[in-house]
Amino acid sequence: FFPLVVFAQSNFDRGQDLFEAGKLDQAERVFESILKTDSSNLKTIEYLGDIAGQNKSWDKAIHFYEKLKVLKPAEANYHYKYGGALGMKALEVNKFKALGMIDEIKQSFEKAIQLNPKHIEARWALIELYIKLPGIVGGSESKAIHYSNELLKISPVDGYMARGHIEEYFKRYTRAEQQYKRAIAVSNSVKSYQMLANLYKNKMKEPAKAESVLQSIKKLNSTSNKNI
């Protein structure tokens, strides 16, 4: 038994290394071989779901994430990943079929939040869903703002970026600019600088301001590298 455990562990490490190196096909074969002898290995199943997702094989991803939900229903991230894979699948099917998937997608993200009240990514996913869905099938700017307010309490930078994203989506660019600047003020995160630069470049048509923000990112990266 002990040699089998050691072999499985070394095999898992090899699959993990291949995954991190971007060699997804090879990693998939390794993880599939592990699954044959250990069909309930959560991390192996999750990697196979992640590989399927990166390959945009949404049916396979849904299969693996659903399996994870059954094996460990109290894990928030499994519900989040399942909802994400369902959402991506919904983008590829006809509109009638997609409409039938919306409730399950929402419920998956909401379940992730219920299980982990500080789940940031599930709130971002719900914001995206609510602003892009037509109102007639459940879209709601007010619900999107509700989740951005929740993010503000958990992670101020995410809260300001999310609110900026909502304002930008509805073409309220000056308000979006204000929110992105608040995100920068509380965190100095590269992501918030990038969102502001993209707003200036693509929406407000102010390339000089965009370039100024990009220069700030370069300085930020340079300072970070010096501190390492």
PDB file of C-alpha atoms in Angstrom:
ATOM      1  CA  PHE A   1       0.000   0.000   0.000  1.00  0.00           C
ATOM      2  CA  PHE A   2       2.760   2.437   0.972  1.00  0.00           C
ATOM      3  CA  PRO A   3       4.598   2.233  -2.409  1.00  0.00           C
ATOM      4  CA  LEU A   4       1.272   2.854  -4.186  1.00  0.00           C
ATOM      5  CA  VAL A   5       0.674   5.998  -2.121  1.00  0.00           C
ATOM      6  CA  VAL A   6       4.182   7.279  -2.853  1.00  0.00           C
ATOM      7  CA  PHE A   7       3.744   6.552  -6.559  1.00  0.00           C
ATOM      8  CA  ALA A   8       0.384   8.336  -6.685  1.00  0.00           C
ATOM      9  CA  GLN A   9       1.836  11.350  -4.878  1.00  0.00           C
ATOM     10  CA  SER A  10       4.843  11.587  -7.184  1.00  0.00           C
ATOM     11  CA  ASN A  11       2.504  11.251 -10.160  1.00  0.00           C
ATOM     12  CA  PHE A  12       0.317  14.045  -8.786  1.00  0.00           C
ATOM     13  CA  ASP A  13       3.339  16.311  -8.317  1.00  0.00           C
ATOM     14  CA  ARG A  14       4.367  15.629 -11.911  1.00  0.00           C
ATOM     15  CA  GLY A  15       0.875  16.497 -13.149  1.00  0.00           C
ATOM     16  CA  GLN A  16       0.908  19.672 -11.093  1.00  0.00           C
ATOM     17  CA  ASP A  17       4.292  20.701 -12.522  1.00  0.00           C
ATOM     18  CA  LEU A  18       3.072  20.064 -16.069  1.00  0.00           C
ATOM     19  CA  PHE A  19      -0.074  22.113 -15.418  1.00  0.00           C
ATOM     20  CA  GLU A  20       1.906  25.052 -14.054  1.00  0.00           C
ATOM     21  CA  ALA A  21       4.230  24.845 -17.074  1.00  0.00           C
ATOM     22  CA  GLY A  22       1.219  25.142 -19.388  1.00  0.00           C
ATOM     23  CA  LYS A  23       1.588  21.587 -20.730  1.00  0.00           C
ATOM     24  CA  LEU A  24      -2.100  20.905 -20.344  1.00  0.00           C
ATOM     25  CA  ASP A  25      -2.427  17.819 -22.561  1.00  0.00           C
ATOM     26  CA  GLN A  26       0.365  16.028 -20.697  1.00  0.00           C
ATOM     27  CA  ALA A  27      -0.985  17.113 -17.323  1.00  0.00           C
ATOM     28  CA  GLU A  28      -4.447  15.878 -18.273  1.00  0.00           C
ATOM     29  CA  ARG A  29      -3.117  12.410 -19.103  1.00  0.00           C
ATOM     30  CA  VAL A  30      -1.316  12.209 -15.759  1.00  0.00           C
ATOM     31  CA  PHE A  31      -4.366  13.294 -13.762  1.00  0.00           C
ATOM     32  CA  GLU A  32      -6.623  10.911 -15.700  1.00  0.00           C
ATOM     33  CA  SER A  33      -4.313   8.029 -14.796  1.00  0.00           C
ATOM     34  CA  ILE A  34      -4.516   9.005 -11.111  1.00  0.00           C
ATOM     35  CA  LEU A  35      -8.321   9.171 -11.302  1.00  0.00           C
ATOM     36  CA  LYS A  36      -8.461   5.565 -12.508  1.00  0.00           C
ATOM     37  CA  THR A  37      -7.084   4.362  -9.165  1.00  0.00           C
ATOM     38  CA  ASP A  38      -8.447   7.132  -6.954  1.00  0.00           C
ATOM     39  CA  SER A  39     -11.798   8.232  -8.357  1.00  0.00           C
ATOM     40  CA  SER A  40     -12.563  10.567  -5.418  1.00  0.00           C
ATOM     41  CA  ASN A  41      -9.317  12.555  -5.360  1.00  0.00           C
ATOM     42  CA  LEU A  42     -10.651  16.109  -5.087  1.00  0.00           C
ATOM     43  CA  LYS A  43      -7.531  17.947  -6.222  1.00  0.00           C
ATOM     44  CA  THR A  44      -7.130  15.661  -9.237  1.00  0.00           C
ATOM     45  CA  ILE A  45     -10.755  16.205 -10.267  1.00  0.00           C
ATOM     46  CA  GLU A  46     -10.363  19.959  -9.791  1.00  0.00           C
ATOM     47  CA  TYR A  47      -7.260  20.048 -11.983  1.00  0.00           C
ATOM     48  CA  LEU A  48      -9.093  18.107 -14.686  1.00  0.00           C
ATOM     49  CA  GLY A  49     -11.945  20.626 -14.476  1.00  0.00           C
ATOM     50  CA  ASP A  50      -9.494  23.521 -14.672  1.00  0.00           C
ATOM     51  CA  ILE A  51      -7.751  21.985 -17.687  1.00  0.00           C
ATOM     52  CA  ALA A  52     -11.096  21.479 -19.426  1.00  0.00           C
ATOM     53  CA  GLY A  53     -11.961  25.096 -18.661  1.00  0.00           C
ATOM     54  CA  GLN A  54      -8.685  26.406 -20.069  1.00  0.00           C
ATOM     55  CA  ASN A  55      -9.332  24.321 -23.178  1.00  0.00           C
ATOM     56  CA  LYS A  56     -12.885  25.760 -23.331  1.00  0.00           C
ATOM     57  CA  SER A  57     -14.313  22.245 -23.118  1.00  0.00           C
ATOM     58  CA  TRP A  58     -17.224  23.433 -21.016  1.00  0.00           C
ATOM     59  CA  ASP A  59     -19.169  20.166 -20.892  1.00  0.00           C
ATOM     60  CA  LYS A  60     -16.127  18.385 -19.450  1.00  0.00           C
ATOM     61  CA  ALA A  61     -15.486  21.214 -17.002  1.00  0.00           C
ATOM     62  CA  ILE A  62     -19.124  21.113 -15.859  1.00  0.00           C
ATOM     63  CA  HIS A  63     -18.870  17.338 -15.387  1.00  0.00           C
ATOM     64  CA  PHE A  64     -15.803  17.569 -13.151  1.00  0.00           C
ATOM     65  CA  TYR A  65     -17.006  20.538 -11.098  1.00  0.00           C
ATOM     66  CA  GLU A  66     -20.392  18.898 -10.586  1.00  0.00           C
ATOM     67  CA  LYS A  67     -18.595  15.819  -9.322  1.00  0.00           C
ATOM     68  CA  LEU A  68     -16.687  17.999  -6.852  1.00  0.00           C
ATOM     69  CA  LYS A  69     -19.956  19.523  -5.598  1.00  0.00           C
ATOM     70  CA  VAL A  70     -21.333  16.059  -4.899  1.00  0.00           C
ATOM     71  CA  LEU A  71     -18.177  14.869  -3.134  1.00  0.00           C
ATOM     72  CA  LYS A  72     -17.753  18.016  -1.030  1.00  0.00           C
ATOM     73  CA  PRO A  73     -20.924  20.138  -1.120  1.00  0.00           C
ATOM     74  CA  ALA A  74     -19.694  22.537   1.581  1.00  0.00           C
ATOM     75  CA  GLU A  75     -16.757  23.819  -0.498  1.00  0.00           C
ATOM     76  CA  ALA A  76     -17.672  27.272  -1.852  1.00  0.00           C
ATOM     77  CA  ASN A  77     -15.127  27.286  -4.648  1.00  0.00           C
ATOM     78  CA  TYR A  78     -16.593  24.181  -6.266  1.00  0.00           C
ATOM     79  CA  HIS A  79     -19.983  25.887  -6.601  1.00  0.00           C
ATOM     80  CA  TYR A  80     -18.281  29.008  -7.964  1.00  0.00           C
ATOM     81  CA  LYS A  81     -16.333  27.056 -10.588  1.00  0.00           C
ATOM     82  CA  TYR A  82     -19.412  25.050 -11.551  1.00  0.00           C
ATOM     83  CA  GLY A  83     -21.394  28.270 -12.041  1.00  0.00           C
ATOM     84  CA  GLY A  84     -18.568  29.771 -14.073  1.00  0.00           C
ATOM     85  CA  ALA A  85     -18.370  26.772 -16.404  1.00  0.00           C
ATOM     86  CA  LEU A  86     -22.158  26.820 -16.812  1.00  0.00           C
ATOM     87  CA  GLY A  87     -22.004  30.521 -17.634  1.00  0.00           C
ATOM     88  CA  MET A  88     -19.385  29.998 -20.317  1.00  0.00           C
ATOM     89  CA  LYS A  89     -21.429  27.129 -21.748  1.00  0.00           C
ATOM     90  CA  ALA A  90     -24.482  29.426 -21.848  1.00  0.00           C
ATOM     91  CA  LEU A  91     -22.590  31.822 -24.109  1.00  0.00           C
ATOM     92  CA  GLU A  92     -22.146  29.079 -26.703  1.00  0.00           C
ATOM     93  CA  VAL A  93     -25.662  27.642 -26.894  1.00  0.00           C
ATOM     94  CA  ASN A  94     -28.779  29.162 -28.450  1.00  0.00           C
ATOM     95  CA  LYS A  95     -30.541  31.928 -26.518  1.00  0.00           C
ATOM     96  CA  PHE A  96     -33.526  29.784 -25.576  1.00  0.00           C
ATOM     97  CA  LYS A  97     -31.345  27.125 -23.968  1.00  0.00           C
ATOM     98  CA  ALA A  98     -29.161  29.778 -22.303  1.00  0.00           C
ATOM     99  CA  LEU A  99     -32.207  31.330 -20.645  1.00  0.00           C
ATOM    100  CA  GLY A 100     -32.964  27.988 -19.029  1.00  0.00           C
ATOM    101  CA  MET A 101     -29.481  27.918 -17.483  1.00  0.00           C
ATOM    102  CA  ILE A 102     -29.523  31.367 -15.867  1.00  0.00           C
ATOM    103  CA  ASP A 103     -31.193  30.388 -12.592  1.00  0.00           C
ATOM    104  CA  GLU A 104     -28.735  27.558 -11.961  1.00  0.00           C
ATOM    105  CA  ILE A 105     -25.786  29.846 -12.736  1.00  0.00           C
ATOM    106  CA  LYS A 106     -27.049  32.466 -10.255  1.00  0.00           C
ATOM    107  CA  GLN A 107     -27.780  29.844  -7.614  1.00  0.00           C
ATOM    108  CA  SER A 108     -24.273  28.426  -7.926  1.00  0.00           C
ATOM    109  CA  PHE A 109     -22.629  31.793  -7.293  1.00  0.00           C
ATOM    110  CA  GLU A 110     -25.069  32.587  -4.484  1.00  0.00           C
ATOM    111  CA  LYS A 111     -24.325  29.208  -2.886  1.00  0.00           C
ATOM    112  CA  ALA A 112     -20.601  29.988  -3.007  1.00  0.00           C
ATOM    113  CA  ILE A 113     -21.269  33.240  -1.134  1.00  0.00           C
ATOM    114  CA  GLN A 114     -23.523  31.483   1.366  1.00  0.00           C
ATOM    115  CA  LEU A 115     -20.776  28.960   2.113  1.00  0.00           C
ATOM    116  CA  ASN A 116     -18.031  31.585   2.135  1.00  0.00           C
ATOM    117  CA  PRO A 117     -19.397  35.063   2.943  1.00  0.00           C
ATOM    118  CA  LYS A 118     -16.088  36.611   1.891  1.00  0.00           C
ATOM    119  CA  HIS A 119     -16.025  35.011  -1.573  1.00  0.00           C
ATOM    120  CA  ILE A 120     -14.875  37.849  -3.845  1.00  0.00           C
ATOM    121  CA  GLU A 121     -14.924  36.115  -7.240  1.00  0.00           C
ATOM    122  CA  ALA A 122     -18.532  34.907  -6.903  1.00  0.00           C
ATOM    123  CA  ARG A 123     -19.672  38.480  -6.306  1.00  0.00           C
ATOM    124  CA  TRP A 124     -17.745  39.696  -9.356  1.00  0.00           C
ATOM    125  CA  ALA A 125     -19.435  36.939 -11.391  1.00  0.00           C
ATOM    126  CA  LEU A 126     -22.890  37.984 -10.192  1.00  0.00           C
ATOM    127  CA  ILE A 127     -22.161  41.633 -10.988  1.00  0.00           C
ATOM    128  CA  GLU A 128     -21.179  40.660 -14.523  1.00  0.00           C
ATOM    129  CA  LEU A 129     -24.308  38.552 -14.863  1.00  0.00           C
ATOM    130  CA  TYR A 130     -26.707  41.206 -13.582  1.00  0.00           C
ATOM    131  CA  ILE A 131     -25.370  44.036 -15.738  1.00  0.00           C
ATOM    132  CA  LYS A 132     -25.276  42.003 -18.942  1.00  0.00           C
ATOM    133  CA  LEU A 133     -28.590  40.199 -18.678  1.00  0.00           C
ATOM    134  CA  PRO A 134     -31.616  42.035 -20.117  1.00  0.00           C
ATOM    135  CA  GLY A 135     -34.027  43.126 -17.389  1.00  0.00           C
ATOM    136  CA  ILE A 136     -36.749  40.896 -18.775  1.00  0.00           C
ATOM    137  CA  VAL A 137     -34.744  37.772 -17.852  1.00  0.00           C
ATOM    138  CA  GLY A 138     -33.368  38.927 -14.518  1.00  0.00           C
ATOM    139  CA  GLY A 139     -30.810  41.604 -15.277  1.00  0.00           C
ATOM    140  CA  SER A 140     -30.630  44.286 -12.616  1.00  0.00           C
ATOM    141  CA  GLU A 141     -28.274  47.217 -12.152  1.00  0.00           C
ATOM    142  CA  SER A 142     -29.446  47.635  -8.557  1.00  0.00           C
ATOM    143  CA  LYS A 143     -28.510  44.025  -7.725  1.00  0.00           C
ATOM    144  CA  ALA A 144     -25.112  44.524  -9.362  1.00  0.00           C
ATOM    145  CA  ILE A 145     -24.582  47.620  -7.196  1.00  0.00           C
ATOM    146  CA  HIS A 146     -25.691  45.630  -4.148  1.00  0.00           C
ATOM    147  CA  TYR A 147     -22.877  43.117  -4.718  1.00  0.00           C
ATOM    148  CA  SER A 148     -20.353  45.886  -5.385  1.00  0.00           C
ATOM    149  CA  ASN A 149     -21.335  47.378  -2.009  1.00  0.00           C
ATOM    150  CA  GLU A 150     -20.772  43.997  -0.369  1.00  0.00           C
ATOM    151  CA  LEU A 151     -17.347  43.847  -2.026  1.00  0.00           C
ATOM    152  CA  LEU A 152     -16.560  47.304  -0.666  1.00  0.00           C
ATOM    153  CA  LYS A 153     -16.907  45.943   2.872  1.00  0.00           C
ATOM    154  CA  ILE A 154     -14.818  42.827   2.191  1.00  0.00           C
ATOM    155  CA  SER A 155     -12.171  44.279  -0.128  1.00  0.00           C
ATOM    156  CA  PRO A 156     -12.370  48.052  -0.751  1.00  0.00           C
ATOM    157  CA  VAL A 157     -10.249  47.870  -3.911  1.00  0.00           C
ATOM    158  CA  ASP A 158     -12.597  45.265  -5.422  1.00  0.00           C
ATOM    159  CA  GLY A 159     -15.611  47.270  -4.325  1.00  0.00           C
ATOM    160  CA  TYR A 160     -14.430  50.449  -6.049  1.00  0.00           C
ATOM    161  CA  MET A 161     -13.296  48.580  -9.180  1.00  0.00           C
ATOM    162  CA  ALA A 162     -16.608  46.720  -9.381  1.00  0.00           C
ATOM    163  CA  ARG A 163     -18.611  49.934  -9.021  1.00  0.00           C
ATOM    164  CA  GLY A 164     -16.387  51.558 -11.654  1.00  0.00           C
ATOM    165  CA  HIS A 165     -16.996  48.602 -13.950  1.00  0.00           C
ATOM    166  CA  ILE A 166     -20.779  49.023 -13.540  1.00  0.00           C
ATOM    167  CA  GLU A 167     -20.580  52.770 -14.247  1.00  0.00           C
ATOM    168  CA  GLU A 168     -18.392  52.120 -17.291  1.00  0.00           C
ATOM    169  CA  TYR A 169     -20.773  49.473 -18.646  1.00  0.00           C
ATOM    170  CA  PHE A 170     -23.649  51.960 -18.523  1.00  0.00           C
ATOM    171  CA  LYS A 171     -21.468  54.640 -20.159  1.00  0.00           C
ATOM    172  CA  ARG A 172     -21.208  56.879 -17.118  1.00  0.00           C
ATOM    173  CA  TYR A 173     -17.533  57.362 -17.743  1.00  0.00           C
ATOM    174  CA  THR A 174     -16.826  60.259 -15.354  1.00  0.00           C
ATOM    175  CA  ARG A 175     -18.311  58.276 -12.475  1.00  0.00           C
ATOM    176  CA  ALA A 176     -16.304  55.231 -13.530  1.00  0.00           C
ATOM    177  CA  GLU A 177     -13.141  57.322 -13.536  1.00  0.00           C
ATOM    178  CA  GLN A 178     -13.864  58.468  -9.973  1.00  0.00           C
ATOM    179  CA  GLN A 179     -14.356  54.886  -8.775  1.00  0.00           C
ATOM    180  CA  TYR A 180     -11.149  53.627 -10.394  1.00  0.00           C
ATOM    181  CA  LYS A 181      -9.214  56.500  -8.825  1.00  0.00           C
ATOM    182  CA  ARG A 182     -10.629  55.513  -5.430  1.00  0.00           C
ATOM    183  CA  ALA A 183      -9.487  51.939  -6.053  1.00  0.00           C
ATOM    184  CA  ILE A 184      -5.978  53.218  -6.794  1.00  0.00           C
ATOM    185  CA  ALA A 185      -6.010  55.390  -3.669  1.00  0.00           C
ATOM    186  CA  VAL A 186      -6.845  52.488  -1.329  1.00  0.00           C
ATOM    187  CA  SER A 187      -4.563  49.861  -2.857  1.00  0.00           C
ATOM    188  CA  ASN A 188      -2.246  51.086  -5.599  1.00  0.00           C
ATOM    189  CA  SER A 189      -3.085  47.807  -7.360  1.00  0.00           C
ATOM    190  CA  VAL A 190      -1.929  47.289 -10.937  1.00  0.00           C
ATOM    191  CA  LYS A 191      -5.410  46.033 -11.900  1.00  0.00           C
ATOM    192  CA  SER A 192      -7.048  49.322 -10.869  1.00  0.00           C
ATOM    193  CA  TYR A 193      -4.489  51.308 -12.881  1.00  0.00           C
ATOM    194  CA  GLN A 194      -5.153  49.076 -15.901  1.00  0.00           C
ATOM    195  CA  MET A 195      -8.918  49.570 -15.657  1.00  0.00           C
ATOM    196  CA  LEU A 196      -8.464  53.339 -15.505  1.00  0.00           C
ATOM    197  CA  ALA A 197      -6.026  53.324 -18.440  1.00  0.00           C
ATOM    198  CA  ASN A 198      -8.443  51.228 -20.532  1.00  0.00           C
ATOM    199  CA  LEU A 199     -11.271  53.622 -19.695  1.00  0.00           C
ATOM    200  CA  TYR A 200      -9.232  56.617 -20.863  1.00  0.00           C
ATOM    201  CA  LYS A 201      -8.018  54.883 -24.016  1.00  0.00           C
ATOM    202  CA  ASN A 202     -11.085  52.992 -25.206  1.00  0.00           C
ATOM    203  CA  LYS A 203     -14.065  54.918 -23.842  1.00  0.00           C
ATOM    204  CA  MET A 204     -13.090  58.499 -23.037  1.00  0.00           C
ATOM    205  CA  LYS A 205     -10.709  58.773 -26.017  1.00  0.00           C
ATOM    206  CA  GLU A 206      -7.975  60.435 -23.967  1.00  0.00           C
ATOM    207  CA  PRO A 207      -4.772  58.620 -25.014  1.00  0.00           C
ATOM    208  CA  ALA A 208      -2.482  61.055 -23.176  1.00  0.00           C
ATOM    209  CA  LYS A 209      -4.171  60.283 -19.859  1.00  0.00           C
ATOM    210  CA  ALA A 210      -4.072  56.570 -20.656  1.00  0.00           C
ATOM    211  CA  GLU A 211      -0.339  56.783 -21.337  1.00  0.00           C
ATOM    212  CA  SER A 212       0.228  58.664 -18.079  1.00  0.00           C
ATOM    213  CA  VAL A 213      -1.529  55.904 -16.142  1.00  0.00           C
ATOM    214  CA  LEU A 214       0.486  53.215 -17.957  1.00  0.00           C
ATOM    215  CA  GLN A 215       3.672  55.021 -16.970  1.00  0.00           C
ATOM    216  CA  SER A 216       2.488  54.878 -13.367  1.00  0.00           C
ATOM    217  CA  ILE A 217       2.135  51.098 -13.721  1.00  0.00           C
ATOM    218  CA  LYS A 218       5.716  50.846 -14.992  1.00  0.00           C
ATOM    219  CA  LYS A 219       6.958  52.847 -12.009  1.00  0.00           C
ATOM    220  CA  LEU A 220       4.916  50.679  -9.665  1.00  0.00           C
ATOM    221  CA  ASN A 221       6.369  47.497 -11.168  1.00  0.00           C
ATOM    222  CA  SER A 222       9.870  48.927 -11.023  1.00  0.00           C
ATOM    223  CA  THR A 223       9.487  49.794  -7.335  1.00  0.00           C
ATOM    224  CA  SER A 224       8.063  46.348  -6.560  1.00  0.00           C
ATOM    225  CA  ASN A 225      11.013  44.631  -8.276  1.00  0.00           C
ATOM    226  CA  LYS A 226      13.498  46.699  -6.294  1.00  0.00           C
ATOM    227  CA  ASN A 227      11.832  45.685  -3.050  1.00  0.00           C
ATOM    228  CA  ILE A 228      12.027  41.985  -3.824  1.00  0.00           C
TER     229      ILE A 228
END
